[in-house]
XYZ file of C-alpha atoms in Angstrom:
532
model
C 0.000 0.000 0.000
C 1.580 3.267 -1.094
C 2.076 5.868 1.572
C 0.270 9.149 1.033
C -0.666 12.213 2.985
C -3.506 14.504 2.070
C -2.438 17.498 0.051
C -4.313 20.502 1.359
C -4.432 23.976 -0.097
C -3.758 26.074 2.941
C -3.634 29.762 3.699
C -0.448 31.762 3.498
C 0.370 34.574 5.885
C 3.225 36.962 5.381
C 4.281 36.957 9.007
C 7.433 35.251 10.114
C 6.748 34.941 13.838
C 3.926 32.919 15.337
C 3.752 35.312 18.266
C 2.796 38.212 16.052
C -0.501 39.172 14.453
C -2.445 37.029 16.904
C -5.542 39.239 17.121
C -6.759 40.109 13.646
C -7.072 36.443 12.717
C -10.076 35.767 14.944
C -13.401 37.549 15.289
C -13.716 35.936 18.706
C -10.816 37.957 20.078
C -11.810 41.079 18.159
C -15.277 40.832 19.763
C -13.597 41.175 23.157
C -11.811 44.267 21.873
C -15.176 45.823 20.964
C -16.242 45.686 24.619
C -12.800 46.845 25.745
C -13.118 49.897 23.519
C -16.601 50.580 24.882
C -15.230 50.514 28.447
C -12.420 52.883 27.454
C -14.933 55.284 25.885
C -16.884 55.338 29.166
C -13.662 55.966 31.070
C -12.791 58.777 28.661
C -16.220 60.388 29.170
C -15.736 60.258 32.940
C -12.342 61.929 32.510
C -13.887 64.659 30.323
C -16.627 65.226 32.922
C -14.007 65.559 35.682
C -11.966 67.991 33.562
C -15.081 70.048 32.862
C -15.957 70.207 36.574
C -12.414 71.273 37.359
C -12.504 73.908 34.638
C -15.859 75.230 35.841
C -14.441 75.635 39.342
C -11.409 77.516 37.988
C -13.628 79.705 35.786
C -15.883 80.534 38.742
C -12.851 81.554 40.782
C -11.468 83.617 37.911
C -14.787 85.443 37.388
C -15.095 86.252 41.092
C -11.543 87.595 41.270
C -11.972 89.505 38.031
C -14.855 91.477 39.524
C -12.979 91.999 42.784
C -9.737 93.226 41.162
C -11.655 95.607 38.882
C -12.950 97.361 41.977
C -9.759 97.152 44.042
C -7.511 98.569 41.327
C -9.661 101.696 40.870
C -8.658 103.009 44.340
C -6.176 100.658 45.982
C -5.612 102.818 49.103
C -9.285 103.447 49.638
C -10.061 99.770 49.126
C -7.444 98.666 51.670
C -8.612 101.349 54.123
C -11.346 98.913 55.013
C -9.777 96.425 57.448
C -11.855 93.492 56.148
C -10.528 94.037 52.616
C -6.973 94.115 53.933
C -7.560 90.875 55.861
C -9.198 89.111 52.876
C -6.331 90.156 50.573
C -3.844 88.567 52.949
C -6.013 85.452 53.213
C -6.468 85.102 49.464
C -2.809 85.408 48.656
C -1.665 83.193 51.516
C -4.327 80.473 51.396
C -6.886 80.666 48.619
C -4.452 81.120 45.727
C -2.555 78.093 47.026
C -5.798 76.119 47.019
C -6.434 77.253 43.451
C -2.931 76.173 42.515
C -3.619 72.730 43.979
C -6.898 72.549 42.042
C -5.154 73.396 38.782
C -2.452 70.818 39.470
C -4.998 68.061 40.075
C -4.910 65.492 37.269
C -8.336 63.900 36.608
C -6.702 61.739 33.929
C -5.257 59.319 36.504
C -8.290 57.009 36.339
C -8.359 57.035 32.552
C -4.611 56.433 32.262
C -4.821 53.598 34.782
C -7.652 51.985 32.810
C -5.670 52.353 29.594
C -2.651 50.708 31.190
C -4.724 47.719 32.300
C -6.170 47.142 28.832
C -3.114 48.044 26.766
C -1.638 44.569 27.173
C -4.562 43.216 25.134
C -4.332 45.843 22.391
C -3.385 44.783 18.855
C 0.155 45.637 17.816
C 1.590 46.933 14.566
C 1.711 43.455 13.081
C -1.986 42.987 13.820
C -2.794 46.243 12.048
C -0.683 45.227 9.058
C -2.319 41.818 9.035
C -5.797 43.333 8.967
C -4.798 45.661 6.115
C -3.299 42.810 4.109
C -6.457 40.806 4.708
C -8.468 43.611 3.101
C -6.139 43.553 0.108
C -6.481 39.775 -0.171
C -10.276 40.120 -0.087
C -10.001 42.814 -2.740
C -8.075 40.445 -5.017
C -10.070 37.311 -4.333
C -13.480 38.871 -4.886
C -12.405 41.476 -7.476
C -13.582 44.449 -5.437
C -12.323 47.921 -6.256
C -11.029 50.217 -3.556
C -14.190 52.330 -3.624
C -16.285 49.286 -2.701
C -14.308 48.982 0.520
C -14.029 52.695 1.111
C -17.791 53.239 0.840
C -18.712 49.971 2.530
C -20.369 48.534 -0.586
C -20.014 44.873 0.337
C -22.607 42.114 -0.138
C -24.560 41.020 2.899
C -23.361 43.776 5.243
C -25.559 44.741 8.184
C -23.440 47.624 9.465
C -22.082 50.445 7.381
C -18.378 51.222 7.626
C -16.396 53.638 5.490
C -12.717 54.401 5.016
C -11.483 57.982 5.188
C -8.832 59.598 3.017
C -6.306 58.909 5.764
C -7.367 55.253 5.955
C -6.963 54.813 2.204
C -3.592 56.550 2.314
C -2.404 54.206 5.070
C -3.553 51.191 3.026
C -1.648 52.460 0.007
C 1.433 53.235 2.079
C 1.439 49.726 3.538
C 1.371 48.237 0.035
C 4.077 50.691 -1.101
C 6.376 49.687 1.752
C 5.924 46.043 0.682
C 6.915 47.010 -2.893
C 3.345 46.161 -3.908
C 2.878 49.059 -6.305
C -0.231 47.567 -7.905
C -2.272 47.883 -4.703
C -0.506 51.087 -3.720
C -1.837 52.681 -6.903
C -5.398 51.493 -6.202
C -5.507 52.828 -2.663
C -3.604 56.074 -3.292
C -5.922 56.746 -6.227
C -8.925 56.241 -3.942
C -7.440 58.580 -1.333
C -6.895 61.222 -4.025
C -10.421 60.730 -5.413
C -11.998 61.269 -1.996
C -9.815 64.290 -1.278
C -10.630 65.836 -4.670
C -14.325 65.410 -3.851
C -13.879 67.670 -0.823
C -13.282 65.247 2.049
C -11.096 66.644 4.828
C -7.967 64.773 5.848
C -4.828 65.100 7.940
C -2.739 63.701 5.078
C -1.449 66.417 2.723
C -2.428 66.009 -0.918
C 1.243 66.348 -1.827
C 2.028 63.150 0.079
C -0.691 61.233 -1.768
C 0.531 62.479 -5.148
C 4.109 61.651 -4.207
C 3.344 57.986 -3.466
C 0.840 57.664 -6.296
C 3.052 59.109 -9.017
C 5.990 56.871 -8.146
C 3.779 53.786 -7.849
C 2.257 54.521 -11.263
C 5.778 54.855 -12.664
C 6.636 51.452 -11.190
C 3.609 50.031 -13.029
C 5.130 51.306 -16.277
C 2.688 54.170 -16.979
C 5.071 57.051 -17.619
C 2.551 59.523 -19.115
C 0.294 59.262 -16.078
C 3.288 59.397 -13.714
C 4.410 62.631 -15.379
C 0.920 64.143 -15.141
C 0.625 63.288 -11.453
C 4.123 64.596 -10.710
C 3.257 67.883 -12.436
C 0.253 68.201 -10.146
C 2.583 67.583 -7.205
C 5.035 70.265 -8.346
C 2.164 72.734 -8.831
C 1.029 72.142 -5.236
C 4.516 72.097 -3.686
C 7.211 73.588 -5.967
C 9.843 73.069 -3.260
C 9.164 69.341 -2.867
C 12.579 67.700 -2.553
C 11.871 64.768 -4.905
C 9.128 65.962 -7.206
C 11.278 68.128 -9.483
C 13.981 65.514 -9.903
C 11.399 62.767 -10.506
C 9.627 64.862 -13.116
C 12.840 65.458 -15.090
C 13.724 61.769 -14.802
C 10.305 60.582 -15.981
C 10.331 63.047 -18.893
C 13.777 61.873 -20.023
C 12.679 58.240 -19.857
C 9.546 58.974 -21.874
C 11.494 60.939 -24.484
C 13.883 58.016 -24.881
C 10.992 55.583 -25.255
C 9.387 57.820 -27.883
C 12.651 58.057 -29.836
C 13.089 54.285 -29.685
C 9.586 53.837 -31.075
C 10.086 56.505 -33.703
C 7.375 58.767 -32.296
C 7.810 62.492 -32.343
C 5.575 63.596 -29.515
C 4.189 62.369 -26.255
C 0.728 60.886 -26.172
C -1.578 62.539 -23.635
C -1.912 60.727 -20.304
C -4.948 58.503 -19.916
C -7.516 60.538 -18.000
C -9.713 57.567 -17.096
C -9.775 56.760 -13.379
C -7.474 53.929 -12.367
C -9.508 50.731 -11.902
C -8.726 47.131 -11.001
C -8.062 46.273 -14.631
C -6.093 49.419 -15.522
C -2.851 47.610 -14.719
C -2.143 43.906 -14.648
C -1.749 42.438 -11.206
C 1.737 40.957 -10.814
C 1.856 37.217 -11.313
C 1.817 35.158 -8.156
C 4.317 32.412 -7.488
C 1.384 30.132 -6.668
C 0.193 28.646 -9.971
C -3.306 27.812 -8.693
C -4.109 31.208 -7.240
C -6.271 32.418 -10.130
C -8.251 29.165 -10.171
C -8.649 29.340 -6.398
C -9.900 32.929 -6.495
C -12.321 32.205 -9.318
C -13.809 29.334 -7.323
C -14.149 31.584 -4.279
C -16.179 33.998 -6.424
C -18.516 31.211 -7.465
C -17.025 30.873 -10.940
C -16.436 27.146 -10.660
C -17.340 24.278 -12.908
C -21.042 24.066 -13.653
C -22.245 20.510 -13.849
C -24.100 19.366 -16.944
C -27.673 18.195 -16.537
C -26.501 14.637 -17.146
C -24.008 14.839 -14.269
C -26.511 16.558 -12.021
C -28.976 13.770 -12.670
C -26.543 11.433 -10.914
C -26.724 13.450 -7.680
C -29.234 12.197 -5.158
C -30.445 12.767 -1.623
C -31.148 9.935 0.781
C -31.544 8.911 4.394
C -28.314 7.527 5.800
C -28.580 5.003 8.628
C -24.886 4.063 8.659
C -25.492 0.471 7.529
C -28.288 0.090 10.088
C -26.487 1.656 13.018
C -28.733 1.329 16.116
C -28.365 5.022 16.810
C -29.561 5.990 13.311
C -32.302 3.461 12.663
C -35.077 5.553 14.184
C -33.635 8.884 13.077
C -31.422 8.474 10.001
C -29.241 11.347 8.828
C -30.308 13.306 5.758
C -27.595 13.038 3.098
C -27.162 15.002 -0.151
C -24.661 14.494 -2.954
C -22.561 17.637 -3.471
C -20.243 16.229 -6.151
C -20.109 13.038 -8.165
C -16.397 12.346 -8.683
C -14.722 12.466 -6.285
C -17.803 11.736 -4.249
C -18.573 14.502 -1.739
C -21.701 14.343 0.388
C -23.366 16.791 2.752
C -25.158 15.645 5.898
C -28.034 17.830 7.050
C -28.765 18.468 10.734
C -25.359 17.055 11.607
C -25.098 19.390 14.608
C -27.834 21.055 16.646
C -27.651 24.716 17.646
C -27.102 23.665 21.260
C -24.210 21.401 20.285
C -22.651 24.151 18.187
C -22.775 26.624 21.069
C -21.275 24.090 23.468
C -18.425 23.297 21.047
C -17.702 27.000 20.621
C -17.826 27.515 24.370
C -15.308 24.717 24.909
C -13.058 25.879 22.082
C -12.836 29.615 22.795
C -10.456 29.370 25.778
C -8.197 27.036 23.776
C -8.127 28.934 20.500
C -4.583 29.461 19.230
C -2.892 29.974 15.894
C -3.660 27.047 13.602
C -1.220 24.139 13.612
C -0.203 21.515 11.082
C 1.761 18.289 11.278
C 5.481 18.874 10.836
C 6.297 17.047 7.573
C 9.367 15.396 9.066
C 8.376 14.682 12.669
C 4.598 14.429 12.567
C 4.437 16.762 15.564
C 1.843 19.548 15.602
C 3.529 22.897 15.046
C 2.273 26.458 14.618
C 1.697 27.217 10.941
C 2.916 30.715 10.170
C 1.078 30.630 6.832
C -2.307 30.019 8.445
C -4.283 32.943 9.862
C -7.115 31.082 11.537
C -7.484 30.180 15.195
C -7.952 26.548 16.121
C -8.536 24.400 19.183
C -8.431 20.633 19.668
C -11.197 18.980 21.702
C -11.230 15.477 23.187
C -14.229 13.289 23.862
C -13.382 13.487 27.575
C -13.767 17.279 27.523
C -17.551 17.110 27.442
C -20.325 14.617 26.630
C -21.217 16.735 23.582
C -17.804 16.051 22.006
C -18.125 12.338 22.713
C -21.595 12.361 21.162
C -20.376 14.189 18.040
C -17.488 11.723 17.640
C -19.891 8.799 17.948
C -22.234 10.343 15.381
C -19.366 10.737 12.902
C -18.482 7.091 13.369
C -22.095 5.999 12.958
C -22.842 7.943 9.796
C -19.529 7.242 8.014
C -19.108 3.645 9.130
C -15.473 4.399 9.987
C -13.943 4.075 13.427
C -12.808 7.295 15.086
C -10.643 5.477 17.627
C -7.579 6.269 15.506
C -8.850 9.658 14.309
C -7.362 12.970 15.344
C -9.089 15.116 17.964
C -11.980 17.304 16.869
C -10.364 20.477 15.542
C -12.418 23.650 15.911
C -11.346 26.500 13.644
C -12.416 30.119 13.643
C -10.928 31.798 10.564
C -11.312 35.486 9.903
C -9.530 36.453 6.683
C -7.648 33.772 4.799
C -4.600 34.590 2.758
C -3.224 33.306 -0.524
C -3.866 29.640 -1.264
C -0.807 27.475 -0.843
C -0.142 23.807 -1.503
C 1.411 21.976 1.426
C 3.301 18.859 0.423
C 3.518 16.539 3.403
C 6.326 14.025 3.587
C 5.336 10.323 3.494
C 6.341 9.722 7.125
C 4.536 12.700 8.677
C 2.120 10.466 10.638
C 4.530 7.576 11.179
C 5.042 8.391 14.850
C 1.289 8.244 15.436
C 1.041 4.688 14.167
C -2.426 5.329 12.725
C -1.662 5.567 9.022
C -2.622 8.441 6.794
C -5.760 10.552 6.752
C -8.247 8.398 4.907
C -11.231 10.776 5.128
C -12.319 14.262 6.173
C -15.530 15.125 8.048
C -16.085 18.900 8.074
C -18.819 20.498 10.217
C -20.094 23.977 9.354
C -21.042 25.687 12.612
C -22.156 29.035 11.203
C -23.693 30.631 8.159
C -21.501 33.163 6.359
C -22.991 36.258 4.725
C -20.401 36.352 1.934
C -17.345 34.240 1.092
C -15.956 31.397 3.175
C -16.435 28.532 0.696
C -14.391 25.319 0.717
C -13.001 24.925 -2.811
C -11.353 22.097 -4.737
C -9.212 23.611 -7.532
C -8.406 20.283 -9.205
C -11.982 19.649 -10.289
C -13.628 23.034 -9.808
C -16.053 22.460 -6.936
C -17.034 25.022 -4.323
C -18.853 23.925 -1.166
C -20.615 26.742 0.668
C -21.119 26.893 4.444
C -24.557 26.024 5.829
C -24.908 26.059 9.583
C -25.530 22.663 11.143
C -24.481 20.683 8.050
C -21.328 18.650 7.462
C -19.489 17.533 4.329
C -17.577 14.289 3.983
C -15.131 12.903 1.443
C -12.379 10.304 1.157
C -8.791 11.512 0.753
C -7.509 8.055 -0.206
C -8.712 5.485 -2.684
C -9.548 2.079 -1.206
C -6.080 0.936 -2.239
C -4.505 3.517 0.037
C -3.319 5.592 -2.916
C -3.926 9.298 -2.523
C -6.774 10.982 -4.368
C -4.972 14.184 -5.279
C -8.198 15.711 -6.521
C -9.314 16.267 -2.937
C -6.769 19.014 -2.283
C -8.855 21.875 -0.969
C -8.663 25.414 0.391
C -10.741 27.720 2.546
C -11.817 30.940 0.864
C -11.501 34.163 2.860
C -14.599 35.327 4.701
C -15.725 38.547 3.042
C -18.566 39.392 5.423
C -19.510 37.458 8.526
C -17.969 35.000 10.950
C -17.082 31.407 10.135
C -16.843 28.530 12.578
C -15.975 25.001 11.451
C -14.924 21.794 13.147
C -13.366 18.845 11.408
C -12.444 15.270 12.126
C -9.525 13.729 10.261
C -10.089 9.984 10.165
C -7.008 7.760 9.801
C -6.398 4.428 8.055
C -5.796 2.147 11.018
C -8.920 0.349 12.134
C -10.677 0.735 8.782
C -9.329 -2.513 7.254
C -12.681 -4.324 7.529
C -14.867 -1.234 7.442
C -13.501 -0.065 4.077
C -11.696 -2.999 2.423
C -9.231 -2.533 -0.419
C -10.559 -2.436 -3.976
C -9.404 -4.426 -6.981
C -7.479 -1.536 -8.570
C -5.420 1.409 -7.334
C -8.218 3.901 -8.033
C -11.249 2.000 -6.760
């Protein structure tokens, strides 16, 4: 029997350290930050109220003394001739002004600063912010959304409106620029400029936007537009230290290009707004990325009527399992070859909430088997959070494991623990090639099958896609999908490589059970050929 490990299209993050960018990857943790921010806002309002009370007291004192000194300075000797006035002047200068000084020196911000210090340890860091920005860019690519769609909150299935300011767009473009990603830098700087030209206020100077945009456009090979943008920059800021030199450089390059082509004059710059298709996105080193993204957009293979006629729904009793005889599982065919089925009502709402409750305290960066040792290690290229649950953790987990065994007919005694995953924004698809001995230390053989529970609906995005044959399986809360990763011979079915699409809008929870070969010898006997 040939040794094979499942090839899985995973998600690639650009971070090198597993201790960084821990927050943006999970809505669960970001939900906690929402309440943290609310508490800080309340603390800030209390600080403002204290400052206002302090200021009112100082203003009242100032107004009283203003009236008094107006009178006293008209006739100082006559004023002090009254012994009470002389006494009160001594008292004010010796005591009351000192009290006022103490009042002014009081710092009502102590409570707010203390609250900030307590919560700051849970704040996202720079890597989290970068990760969230790169996730937006990945969503932009995957779902072919222009920058204005994000900036104006024009996303499918959204319940809450959210817009990006000029400064936000500028920061997005600057992040891409610093990564030498001039394609996305152009898109976001152009959006920042468009919003500023429409009259939106911003802290970012227009000269800065034009500076980044013009150079990024030059890097994309559009000299005429780069020259036009640099001229606008020079007109706004004639003393700009780079603009003049860049303009002369761009003009010389364009003149040389025109001479080489035998043209006598420069063509006018294209005045059309820069769109997604204005420039070609740089080719990715991952050959399947375009296929993967198309599938995520729902542009997969459409089955013919003849193939669809071979898809059925049925009641599955797990070969007359006692636990399914009275209430068999509803089963639907999702794909014919390789055969992928979906089980309906695989998890109840109560079971889903219990699984999430058990998983939340254990959620950590997703792990994979080390290809050489078989040991679980943090996967820097995965941006989801995952937790592993045992049957002993709670009766619900034991019941779910038993149900998987009943409906598939495969033993879960040698299966991996139930993995609960809470992805936020996936990154570029990536093929992981496991070494043949990755599970050798476990002594359970390779992953023969995958049972994937969908524990939430997703407003937009979040499909499970199979690039090799063009299928896209969409999340439906309470359902589960099942497929075999190995043929009966033990040979790998490479077609079952799969990837998770990024969640565009919503929150995605899944749990999966990887079932291994050992113990299945009589439950799923070998076939007569390698591909049975």
